[in-house]
Coordinates of C-alpha atoms in Angstrom, one line a residue:
Q3 CA -91.1 30.1 52.1
V4 CA -90.0 29.0 55.5
Q5 CA -90.1 31.3 58.5
L6 CA -87.7 30.7 61.4
V7 CA -88.3 32.2 64.8
E8 CA -85.4 32.0 67.3
S9 CA -85.5 32.4 71.1
G10 CA -83.4 31.8 74.1
G11 CA -80.5 34.2 73.7
G12 CA -79.2 36.5 76.5
L13 CA -76.4 37.4 78.9
V14 CA -74.7 34.6 80.8
Q15 CA -71.6 34.3 82.9
P16 CA -68.7 32.2 81.8
G17 CA -69.3 28.6 82.6
G18 CA -73.1 29.1 82.4
S19 CA -75.7 27.6 80.1
L20 CA -78.2 28.7 77.7
R21 CA -80.7 26.9 75.4
L22 CA -81.7 28.3 72.1
S23 CA -84.8 27.3 70.2
C24 CA -85.8 27.8 66.6
A25 CA -89.3 26.9 65.3
A26 CA -89.9 26.6 61.5
S27 CA -93.3 27.4 60.0
G28 CA -94.7 28.0 56.6
S29 CA -93.7 25.6 53.7
T30 CA -91.8 23.1 55.9
F31 CA -92.2 20.3 53.5
G32 CA -88.9 18.9 52.3
I33 CA -86.8 20.3 55.2
V34 CA -83.6 18.2 55.3
T35 CA -81.2 20.0 57.7
M36 CA -81.7 22.3 60.6
G37 CA -78.9 24.0 62.4
W38 CA -77.2 26.9 64.0
Y39 CA -74.5 29.4 62.8
R40 CA -73.0 32.3 64.6
Q41 CA -71.3 35.6 63.8
A42 CA -69.1 37.5 66.2
P43 CA -68.3 41.2 65.6
G44 CA -65.7 41.5 62.8
K45 CA -65.8 37.9 62.0
Q46 CA -67.5 35.7 59.3
R47 CA -70.5 33.7 60.0
E48 CA -69.5 30.1 61.0
L49 CA -71.2 26.8 61.5
V50 CA -72.0 25.8 65.1
A51 CA -74.0 22.6 64.7
T52 CA -76.4 20.9 62.3
V53 CA -78.8 18.0 62.4
T54 CA -80.2 16.2 59.4
S55 CA -83.5 14.5 58.8
E56 CA -81.7 11.2 59.6
A57 CA -80.6 12.6 63.0
S58 CA -77.0 12.9 61.9
T59 CA -75.2 15.7 63.7
N60 CA -72.2 17.8 62.9
Y61 CA -70.4 20.2 65.3
A62 CA -67.7 22.8 65.0
D63 CA -64.6 21.7 66.8
S64 CA -64.8 24.7 69.1
V65 CA -68.1 23.6 70.6
K66 CA -67.8 19.8 70.7
G67 CA -68.4 18.4 74.1
R68 CA -70.1 21.6 75.3
F69 CA -73.0 22.2 72.9
T70 CA -75.7 19.7 72.0
I71 CA -78.1 20.1 69.1
S72 CA -81.5 18.3 69.0
R73 CA -84.6 18.4 66.9
D74 CA -88.3 17.8 67.4
Y75 CA -89.3 16.6 63.9
A76 CA -93.0 16.8 64.7
K77 CA -92.7 20.4 65.7
N78 CA -90.1 21.4 63.1
T79 CA -88.1 22.8 65.9
V80 CA -84.4 22.7 66.6
Y81 CA -82.6 23.3 69.9
L82 CA -79.1 24.2 70.9
Q83 CA -78.1 23.4 74.5
M84 CA -75.0 25.4 75.3
N85 CA -73.1 24.5 78.4
S86 CA -69.7 25.6 79.8
L87 CA -70.0 28.8 77.9
K88 CA -66.9 30.9 77.2
P89 CA -66.5 34.6 76.3
E90 CA -65.5 33.5 72.8
D91 CA -68.9 32.1 72.3
T92 CA -70.3 35.6 72.3
A93 CA -72.0 36.2 69.0
V94 CA -75.3 36.5 67.2
Y95 CA -76.6 33.0 66.7
Y96 CA -78.6 32.3 63.5
C97 CA -81.0 29.4 62.9
N98 CA -80.7 27.9 59.5
T99 CA -82.7 25.3 57.5
E100 CA -82.3 23.6 54.2
A101 CA -85.2 22.3 52.3
R102 CA -85.1 20.3 49.1
R103 CA -88.0 20.6 46.7
N104 CA -88.0 19.2 43.1
G105 CA -84.3 18.7 43.3
V106 CA -83.6 22.3 44.3
L107 CA -82.0 23.2 47.7
F108 CA -83.4 26.2 49.4
R109 CA -81.8 27.8 52.5
Y110 CA -83.5 30.0 55.0
W111 CA -82.2 32.0 57.9
G112 CA -83.7 33.3 61.1
Q113 CA -83.3 36.9 62.3
G114 CA -80.6 36.0 64.9
T115 CA -80.5 36.0 68.6
Q116 CA -77.7 37.6 70.7
V117 CA -75.7 35.5 73.1
T118 CA -73.3 37.3 75.3
V119 CA -70.9 35.5 77.7
S120 CA -69.4 37.9 80.2
S121 CA -68.8 38.4 83.9

């Protein structure tokens, strides 16, 4: 099992910045991808950004140029720097990781952290 602990959410004004962190612990062997998803009220959970073990990144079109994902491989921690925040970025942000063991892909989720963008 992998445990994910997120931090860094909160209330910010439009145009502001926040930095989310997610630390993985437990059976971290075989972690391939770490990333962030979000879910706004009444909407489906959607991908925000991911980073692979080869440092390849992927972003949702809606956050490109504003959000930056990074990863500390030694600490099994992933970060999401969010700049130029908009009200539509308001959501619960979930950390996600994928680990491959013996050819089987396992997915794990954090408990979520609320991000609210409002004046």
